[in-house]
Amino acid sequence: MGRDRTLKAIKWENTIPVSEEGLLATRKQLIKSVQPYFMVLPGFFFVLLFTLYPIVSMAIYSLLRENLAHPVPTWNGFGNYVRLWQDPLFHQVLKNTGLYVLMVVPVAVCLGFLFAVWINGHGRLGAFLRTAFLYPIILPVVSVASIWLFILTPEYGLLSHFTNWAGLPEHALLRDASTALPALAVVAIWRQAGFYALFFLAGLQGVDPDVEHAARLDGAGRWAVIRHIRIPLMWPVVVFVLTLAVLNALQTMDLLYVMTQGGPDNTTNLILYHMYETQFAFGDTGMASAISVFFLVVVALVSTVQIFVADRARREHDD
Amino acid sequence: MGKGWVRWGKTALAVGLGVSLVVGCGQSEPTGSTGQEGDQGRKVELTFDYPVGVAGPLSRIIQGMVDEFNRTHSNIHVTASFTGSYADTTTKVVTAVRGHNPPDTAILLSTDMQTLIDMDAIVPIDDLLAEKDSDSSFDINDFYPALLKNSQQNGKTWGVPFQRSTPVLYYNKTAMKEAGLDPEKPPQTWTELVEYAKKTQQADASGQVTRWGVEFPATGSTYWLFQGLAIEAGQDLNGPDPSHVNISTPAAKKALQWLLDLSKKEKVMPGGTIDWAATPTDFASGKTVFAYHSTGSLSAILKQAKFGVGVAFMPKDVQFGVPTGGGNFYIFKGIPESHRKAAWVFVQWMTAPERAAQWAIDTGYVPVRKSAAQTQRWKAYVEKTPQAQVAIDQLQYAYPEFTGHQSPQLQKIVDDAVQAALTDRKEPDQALDDAQKQADQILSAYR
């Protein structure tokens, strides 16, 4: 708004004959209009240095052939992307990542919501429950991974003590190609559900109690209140948590770095770990950059969908 | 609970190292400044990155050696940084080299040599031989030839063997005796290993196995142990030059099939991929009678095990054979001349015969020099611990570790193939054929 007025003012100044006062006024206006840009300049400098510059140079590197065999970068066009498209390992990594997101996100978000409802319903017990659900998120991921690695190790892990006690056959979850990824997913869910509960709890406490009272007076049961009052009113929070959960799952790296290193036979290799390995273990800068660009596009798409959906939800809510 | 200590130990180690580093620096500082002459030139500050690749408190031992070096050299001060596993250390050093900020010296895998040469990151030590450490009688020919195969190329020496190992077969003597076998006659062949494993394996009333016959880990250095099997079956995985590899050969296929049979057909080994880091613990706690692992884990196993520990060659199929493994010292390009000279003095000092012998005693690594194996302390040690001699004897059958251009990638390809077969995702032959194709695709850039 302020900027519009300034522009108008400048136009208006230009139409009158140039005079001493006129010039002075113009300069004042001009300074006023560029001033905000100078104010954000220091902040923008850091964005430029640490976000924009790396993104642009990454995009350029993705078009170059630079690896241990070709230490001097040469132009490769879309060669890296073509190779990526044809690489069975990359396909497998994408499939793993997709499966992992599908396993982790719905369960973690639903559990988070249920935890929040539970905590919200208890006065004094609530504080205790909150601590209980939240503590996994306080632990560093690497510790979480080490603890679970210990739990899941057959022969002497906690899980195997339990299965032995219950007379069940012992199963080495992380050594088996079909159970390694689900085992990682369980750990991720255990860690994150409590975190999402925190957001839902904030959302629940923002729901006007009068609306709920009114619904109850009209004979709505507990689940009807959740379905028809709480979830619709909290829709923006739900969308936000979903997005956060998807991004978190896409960015999983530390868990598998400690627990499986992508094995056995790449069955737990996720995109971020694959990217890391391509660059830092295999020294293939061109390919790693192409994977990064691909990843960036996926993340940007998820975020865009979130903004779009949340925006529509808010507008509907306002109407 | 304490059985999981290898992994916990690593974390504790990292923390402990942080402390010991601080303490170490605190100690060496005053000794340096009270140093007698020292002032004709400024003190050279060296950086040294090293990994820990086997079980045991190795970083404390290295820090102790570095502290002693600093005490005895008034004009050089070395700052040692423990940088995690081999892979972590390589990642860190390669990134630093690319950022034009290499460490002065580092211990990296012997198979990283090709990558480092391709990156033009290291100097051949032939250029440095003129510079002598007073304490050393450095002679490259004093090092075991088997170890130099992964340290030399094109007539030049690029790395100095330091923490080098071979895989060996650990066995539980007590369990052998109980099963009516002669504990002094470990299995010599694949067939004997299966036979002995069957005899010593134990199960409870319900048929649940309580003690396995054998464990062959397949998560850490899978390709490394597997290379041993391939050699024993008749052909090495290495090609004639760094741009060729022999992954898909009849010998390798036979080896992989045999490995798979251990769990599937003979049922003497747990299924799936057995964890590398957990194997020494499993063995020392009696969960398995035979275990393939690095010699580097010997002293940790001896400390933990409550039974007679035997060490044997990897059993043969058509021949004996093992790869060597472990780390070399490398000296980097792009550092000042004074640093290069000082780094060379440091490397000579660290690999001097007496020290090499002590290092081998403390860890279980092979004494890298013939003269180290002749020292009094080594002889006395072998008198007490004859298991340590096995690795040296086995060196006569040793091959260079699987390597080539882009070693880490080639090694991962073999790891994946072995894991794919062990987890039933591919037939062994198919897995190795696919691996060969992938490797050829990578190596074609170098042919």
PDB file of N, CA and C in Angstrom, chain B residues 203-266:
ATOM      1  N   ALA B 203      21.446 -77.000  19.997  1.00  0.00           N
ATOM      2  CA  ALA B 203      20.068 -76.507  19.981  1.00  0.00           C
ATOM      3  C   ALA B 203      19.371 -76.943  21.262  1.00  0.00           C
ATOM      4  N   ASP B 204      18.313 -76.225  21.639  1.00  0.00           N
ATOM      5  CA  ASP B 204      17.579 -76.628  22.840  1.00  0.00           C
ATOM      6  C   ASP B 204      16.512 -77.672  22.467  1.00  0.00           C
ATOM      7  N   ALA B 205      15.718 -78.057  23.440  1.00  0.00           N
ATOM      8  CA  ALA B 205      14.751 -79.142  23.238  1.00  0.00           C
ATOM      9  C   ALA B 205      13.786 -78.843  22.086  1.00  0.00           C
ATOM     10  N   SER B 206      13.431 -77.572  21.942  1.00  0.00           N
ATOM     11  CA  SER B 206      12.446 -77.226  20.916  1.00  0.00           C
ATOM     12  C   SER B 206      13.082 -77.086  19.524  1.00  0.00           C
ATOM     13  N   GLY B 207      14.380 -77.295  19.455  1.00  0.00           N
ATOM     14  CA  GLY B 207      15.039 -77.191  18.149  1.00  0.00           C
ATOM     15  C   GLY B 207      15.596 -75.806  17.871  1.00  0.00           C
ATOM     16  N   GLN B 208      15.362 -74.886  18.784  1.00  0.00           N
ATOM     17  CA  GLN B 208      15.906 -73.527  18.636  1.00  0.00           C
ATOM     18  C   GLN B 208      17.430 -73.577  18.834  1.00  0.00           C
ATOM     19  N   VAL B 209      18.177 -72.993  17.877  1.00  0.00           N
ATOM     20  CA  VAL B 209      19.634 -73.045  17.986  1.00  0.00           C
ATOM     21  C   VAL B 209      20.102 -72.131  19.116  1.00  0.00           C
ATOM     22  N   THR B 210      20.917 -72.664  20.018  1.00  0.00           N
ATOM     23  CA  THR B 210      21.436 -71.836  21.107  1.00  0.00           C
ATOM     24  C   THR B 210      22.883 -71.455  20.862  1.00  0.00           C
ATOM     25  N   ARG B 211      23.568 -72.249  20.027  1.00  0.00           N
ATOM     26  CA  ARG B 211      24.946 -71.919  19.667  1.00  0.00           C
ATOM     27  C   ARG B 211      25.137 -72.304  18.211  1.00  0.00           C
ATOM     28  N   TRP B 212      25.476 -71.304  17.397  1.00  0.00           N
ATOM     29  CA  TRP B 212      25.612 -71.552  15.970  1.00  0.00           C
ATOM     30  C   TRP B 212      26.969 -72.170  15.665  1.00  0.00           C
ATOM     31  N   GLY B 213      27.050 -72.811  14.503  1.00  0.00           N
ATOM     32  CA  GLY B 213      28.312 -73.371  14.067  1.00  0.00           C
ATOM     33  C   GLY B 213      29.267 -72.281  13.620  1.00  0.00           C
ATOM     34  N   VAL B 214      28.794 -71.396  12.745  1.00  0.00           N
ATOM     35  CA  VAL B 214      29.706 -70.420  12.170  1.00  0.00           C
ATOM     36  C   VAL B 214      28.964 -69.115  11.864  1.00  0.00           C
ATOM     37  N   GLU B 215      29.716 -67.995  11.939  1.00  0.00           N
ATOM     38  CA  GLU B 215      29.173 -66.709  11.509  1.00  0.00           C
ATOM     39  C   GLU B 215      30.121 -66.066  10.514  1.00  0.00           C
ATOM     40  N   PHE B 216      29.551 -65.629   9.408  1.00  0.00           N
ATOM     41  CA  PHE B 216      30.300 -64.929   8.367  1.00  0.00           C
ATOM     42  C   PHE B 216      29.592 -63.596   8.176  1.00  0.00           C
ATOM     43  N   PRO B 217      30.106 -62.510   8.805  1.00  0.00           N
ATOM     44  CA  PRO B 217      29.357 -61.253   8.785  1.00  0.00           C
ATOM     45  C   PRO B 217      29.247 -60.680   7.366  1.00  0.00           C
ATOM     46  N   ALA B 218      28.135 -60.006   7.095  1.00  0.00           N
ATOM     47  CA  ALA B 218      27.917 -59.483   5.747  1.00  0.00           C
ATOM     48  C   ALA B 218      27.330 -58.085   5.758  1.00  0.00           C
ATOM     49  N   THR B 219      27.653 -57.280   6.795  1.00  0.00           N
ATOM     50  CA  THR B 219      27.187 -55.900   6.724  1.00  0.00           C
ATOM     51  C   THR B 219      28.346 -54.924   6.587  1.00  0.00           C
ATOM     52  N   GLY B 220      29.448 -55.178   7.254  1.00  0.00           N
ATOM     53  CA  GLY B 220      30.546 -54.211   7.208  1.00  0.00           C
ATOM     54  C   GLY B 220      31.369 -54.383   5.956  1.00  0.00           C
ATOM     55  N   SER B 221      32.450 -55.110   6.070  1.00  0.00           N
ATOM     56  CA  SER B 221      33.338 -55.284   4.927  1.00  0.00           C
ATOM     57  C   SER B 221      32.989 -56.584   4.204  1.00  0.00           C
ATOM     58  N   THR B 222      31.765 -56.641   3.716  1.00  0.00           N
ATOM     59  CA  THR B 222      31.275 -57.866   3.087  1.00  0.00           C
ATOM     60  C   THR B 222      32.193 -58.334   1.961  1.00  0.00           C
ATOM     61  N   TYR B 223      32.534 -57.387   1.064  1.00  0.00           N
ATOM     62  CA  TYR B 223      33.347 -57.743  -0.112  1.00  0.00           C
ATOM     63  C   TYR B 223      34.701 -58.315   0.320  1.00  0.00           C
ATOM     64  N   TRP B 224      35.173 -57.853   1.470  1.00  0.00           N
ATOM     65  CA  TRP B 224      36.524 -58.206   1.920  1.00  0.00           C
ATOM     66  C   TRP B 224      36.591 -59.689   2.280  1.00  0.00           C
ATOM     67  N   LEU B 225      35.689 -60.117   3.170  1.00  0.00           N
ATOM     68  CA  LEU B 225      35.654 -61.525   3.527  1.00  0.00           C
ATOM     69  C   LEU B 225      35.308 -62.370   2.307  1.00  0.00           C
ATOM     70  N   PHE B 226      34.367 -61.862   1.491  1.00  0.00           N
ATOM     71  CA  PHE B 226      33.943 -62.635   0.327  1.00  0.00           C
ATOM     72  C   PHE B 226      35.104 -62.811  -0.654  1.00  0.00           C
ATOM     73  N   GLN B 227      35.941 -61.775  -0.751  1.00  0.00           N
ATOM     74  CA  GLN B 227      37.103 -61.892  -1.637  1.00  0.00           C
ATOM     75  C   GLN B 227      37.954 -63.088  -1.229  1.00  0.00           C
ATOM     76  N   GLY B 228      38.098 -63.290   0.087  1.00  0.00           N
ATOM     77  CA  GLY B 228      38.856 -64.445   0.567  1.00  0.00           C
ATOM     78  C   GLY B 228      38.261 -65.747   0.039  1.00  0.00           C
ATOM     79  N   LEU B 229      36.938 -65.877   0.131  1.00  0.00           N
ATOM     80  CA  LEU B 229      36.285 -67.094  -0.359  1.00  0.00           C
ATOM     81  C   LEU B 229      36.539 -67.277  -1.851  1.00  0.00           C
ATOM     82  N   ALA B 230      36.433 -66.193  -2.615  1.00  0.00           N
ATOM     83  CA  ALA B 230      36.623 -66.282  -4.067  1.00  0.00           C
ATOM     84  C   ALA B 230      38.036 -66.758  -4.402  1.00  0.00           C
ATOM     85  N   ILE B 231      39.038 -66.206  -3.684  1.00  0.00           N
ATOM     86  CA  ILE B 231      40.428 -66.632  -3.922  1.00  0.00           C
ATOM     87  C   ILE B 231      40.566 -68.116  -3.608  1.00  0.00           C
ATOM     88  N   GLU B 232      39.976 -68.526  -2.488  1.00  0.00           N
ATOM     89  CA  GLU B 232      40.089 -69.934  -2.093  1.00  0.00           C
ATOM     90  C   GLU B 232      39.439 -70.850  -3.139  1.00  0.00           C
ATOM     91  N   ALA B 233      38.367 -70.347  -3.778  1.00  0.00           N
ATOM     92  CA  ALA B 233      37.697 -71.153  -4.803  1.00  0.00           C
ATOM     93  C   ALA B 233      38.441 -71.098  -6.130  1.00  0.00           C
ATOM     94  N   GLY B 234      39.489 -70.269  -6.219  1.00  0.00           N
ATOM     95  CA  GLY B 234      40.322 -70.349  -7.417  1.00  0.00           C
ATOM     96  C   GLY B 234      40.625 -69.054  -8.140  1.00  0.00           C
ATOM     97  N   GLN B 235      39.837 -67.974  -7.917  1.00  0.00           N
ATOM     98  CA  GLN B 235      40.184 -66.740  -8.623  1.00  0.00           C
ATOM     99  C   GLN B 235      39.886 -65.492  -7.800  1.00  0.00           C
ATOM    100  N   ASP B 236      40.860 -64.572  -7.813  1.00  0.00           N
ATOM    101  CA  ASP B 236      40.752 -63.312  -7.095  1.00  0.00           C
ATOM    102  C   ASP B 236      39.725 -62.405  -7.776  1.00  0.00           C
ATOM    103  N   LEU B 237      39.124 -61.478  -7.002  1.00  0.00           N
ATOM    104  CA  LEU B 237      38.189 -60.519  -7.590  1.00  0.00           C
ATOM    105  C   LEU B 237      38.916 -59.396  -8.326  1.00  0.00           C
ATOM    106  N   ASN B 238      40.174 -59.150  -7.943  1.00  0.00           N
ATOM    107  CA  ASN B 238      40.914 -58.080  -8.596  1.00  0.00           C
ATOM    108  C   ASN B 238      41.210 -58.436 -10.050  1.00  0.00           C
ATOM    109  N   GLY B 239      41.194 -57.420 -10.900  1.00  0.00           N
ATOM    110  CA  GLY B 239      41.562 -57.628 -12.288  1.00  0.00           C
ATOM    111  C   GLY B 239      43.047 -57.404 -12.478  1.00  0.00           C
ATOM    112  N   PRO B 240      43.519 -57.470 -13.727  1.00  0.00           N
ATOM    113  CA  PRO B 240      44.932 -57.272 -13.994  1.00  0.00           C
ATOM    114  C   PRO B 240      45.374 -55.824 -13.790  1.00  0.00           C
ATOM    115  N   ASP B 241      44.442 -54.881 -13.832  1.00  0.00           N
ATOM    116  CA  ASP B 241      44.776 -53.469 -13.633  1.00  0.00           C
ATOM    117  C   ASP B 241      43.593 -52.782 -12.956  1.00  0.00           C
ATOM    118  N   PRO B 242      43.788 -51.525 -12.516  1.00  0.00           N
ATOM    119  CA  PRO B 242      42.728 -50.877 -11.729  1.00  0.00           C
ATOM    120  C   PRO B 242      41.430 -50.642 -12.501  1.00  0.00           C
ATOM    121  N   SER B 243      41.417 -50.823 -13.829  1.00  0.00           N
ATOM    122  CA  SER B 243      40.165 -50.597 -14.545  1.00  0.00           C
ATOM    123  C   SER B 243      39.471 -51.898 -14.953  1.00  0.00           C
ATOM    124  N   HIS B 244      39.901 -53.004 -14.361  1.00  0.00           N
ATOM    125  CA  HIS B 244      39.213 -54.273 -14.596  1.00  0.00           C
ATOM    126  C   HIS B 244      39.023 -55.025 -13.278  1.00  0.00           C
ATOM    127  N   VAL B 245      37.877 -55.677 -13.129  1.00  0.00           N
ATOM    128  CA  VAL B 245      37.627 -56.524 -11.962  1.00  0.00           C
ATOM    129  C   VAL B 245      37.007 -57.843 -12.409  1.00  0.00           C
ATOM    130  N   ASN B 246      37.199 -58.883 -11.590  1.00  0.00           N
ATOM    131  CA  ASN B 246      36.646 -60.203 -11.914  1.00  0.00           C
ATOM    132  C   ASN B 246      35.609 -60.617 -10.882  1.00  0.00           C
ATOM    133  N   ILE B 247      34.428 -60.031 -10.993  1.00  0.00           N
ATOM    134  CA  ILE B 247      33.398 -60.333  -9.996  1.00  0.00           C
ATOM    135  C   ILE B 247      32.600 -61.567 -10.397  1.00  0.00           C
ATOM    136  N   SER B 248      32.326 -61.684 -11.678  1.00  0.00           N
ATOM    137  CA  SER B 248      31.455 -62.770 -12.137  1.00  0.00           C
ATOM    138  C   SER B 248      32.313 -63.884 -12.739  1.00  0.00           C
ATOM    139  N   THR B 249      32.925 -64.694 -11.883  1.00  0.00           N
ATOM    140  CA  THR B 249      33.751 -65.807 -12.350  1.00  0.00           C
ATOM    141  C   THR B 249      33.191 -67.093 -11.752  1.00  0.00           C
ATOM    142  N   PRO B 250      33.525 -68.244 -12.343  1.00  0.00           N
ATOM    143  CA  PRO B 250      33.066 -69.513 -11.759  1.00  0.00           C
ATOM    144  C   PRO B 250      33.480 -69.629 -10.298  1.00  0.00           C
ATOM    145  N   ALA B 251      34.700 -69.163  -9.980  1.00  0.00           N
ATOM    146  CA  ALA B 251      35.172 -69.260  -8.594  1.00  0.00           C
ATOM    147  C   ALA B 251      34.298 -68.433  -7.663  1.00  0.00           C
ATOM    148  N   ALA B 252      34.025 -67.183  -8.042  1.00  0.00           N
ATOM    149  CA  ALA B 252      33.214 -66.310  -7.195  1.00  0.00           C
ATOM    150  C   ALA B 252      31.817 -66.893  -7.025  1.00  0.00           C
ATOM    151  N   LYS B 253      31.272 -67.450  -8.121  1.00  0.00           N
ATOM    152  CA  LYS B 253      29.921 -68.018  -8.042  1.00  0.00           C
ATOM    153  C   LYS B 253      29.879 -69.221  -7.098  1.00  0.00           C
ATOM    154  N   LYS B 254      30.937 -70.033  -7.206  1.00  0.00           N
ATOM    155  CA  LYS B 254      31.024 -71.185  -6.314  1.00  0.00           C
ATOM    156  C   LYS B 254      31.093 -70.717  -4.855  1.00  0.00           C
ATOM    157  N   ALA B 255      31.902 -69.669  -4.632  1.00  0.00           N
ATOM    158  CA  ALA B 255      32.074 -69.144  -3.276  1.00  0.00           C
ATOM    159  C   ALA B 255      30.753 -68.633  -2.718  1.00  0.00           C
ATOM    160  N   LEU B 256      30.014 -67.888  -3.519  1.00  0.00           N
ATOM    161  CA  LEU B 256      28.770 -67.305  -3.033  1.00  0.00           C
ATOM    162  C   LEU B 256      27.738 -68.400  -2.761  1.00  0.00           C
ATOM    163  N   GLN B 257      27.719 -69.395  -3.639  1.00  0.00           N
ATOM    164  CA  GLN B 257      26.785 -70.505  -3.437  1.00  0.00           C
ATOM    165  C   GLN B 257      27.095 -71.234  -2.126  1.00  0.00           C
ATOM    166  N   TRP B 258      28.408 -71.444  -1.880  1.00  0.00           N
ATOM    167  CA  TRP B 258      28.815 -72.131  -0.651  1.00  0.00           C
ATOM    168  C   TRP B 258      28.398 -71.340   0.588  1.00  0.00           C
ATOM    169  N   LEU B 259      28.619 -70.013   0.495  1.00  0.00           N
ATOM    170  CA  LEU B 259      28.263 -69.140   1.616  1.00  0.00           C
ATOM    171  C   LEU B 259      26.763 -69.231   1.911  1.00  0.00           C
ATOM    172  N   LEU B 260      25.976 -69.235   0.845  1.00  0.00           N
ATOM    173  CA  LEU B 260      24.529 -69.322   0.981  1.00  0.00           C
ATOM    174  C   LEU B 260      24.137 -70.681   1.569  1.00  0.00           C
ATOM    175  N   ASP B 261      24.834 -71.727   1.118  1.00  0.00           N
ATOM    176  CA  ASP B 261      24.551 -73.078   1.593  1.00  0.00           C
ATOM    177  C   ASP B 261      24.770 -73.208   3.099  1.00  0.00           C
ATOM    178  N   LEU B 262      25.712 -72.452   3.638  1.00  0.00           N
ATOM    179  CA  LEU B 262      25.992 -72.548   5.078  1.00  0.00           C
ATOM    180  C   LEU B 262      24.725 -72.358   5.891  1.00  0.00           C
ATOM    181  N   SER B 263      23.879 -71.403   5.485  1.00  0.00           N
ATOM    182  CA  SER B 263      22.643 -71.211   6.237  1.00  0.00           C
ATOM    183  C   SER B 263      21.493 -72.021   5.639  1.00  0.00           C
ATOM    184  N   LYS B 264      21.424 -72.076   4.299  1.00  0.00           N
ATOM    185  CA  LYS B 264      20.257 -72.703   3.671  1.00  0.00           C
ATOM    186  C   LYS B 264      20.302 -74.232   3.715  1.00  0.00           C
ATOM    187  N   LYS B 265      21.449 -74.791   3.291  1.00  0.00           N
ATOM    188  CA  LYS B 265      21.505 -76.238   3.135  1.00  0.00           C
ATOM    189  C   LYS B 265      22.064 -76.916   4.387  1.00  0.00           C
ATOM    190  N   GLU B 266      23.210 -76.396   4.850  1.00  0.00           N
ATOM    191  CA  GLU B 266      23.868 -77.046   5.987  1.00  0.00           C
ATOM    192  C   GLU B 266      23.277 -76.594   7.315  1.00  0.00           C
TER     193      GLU B 266
END
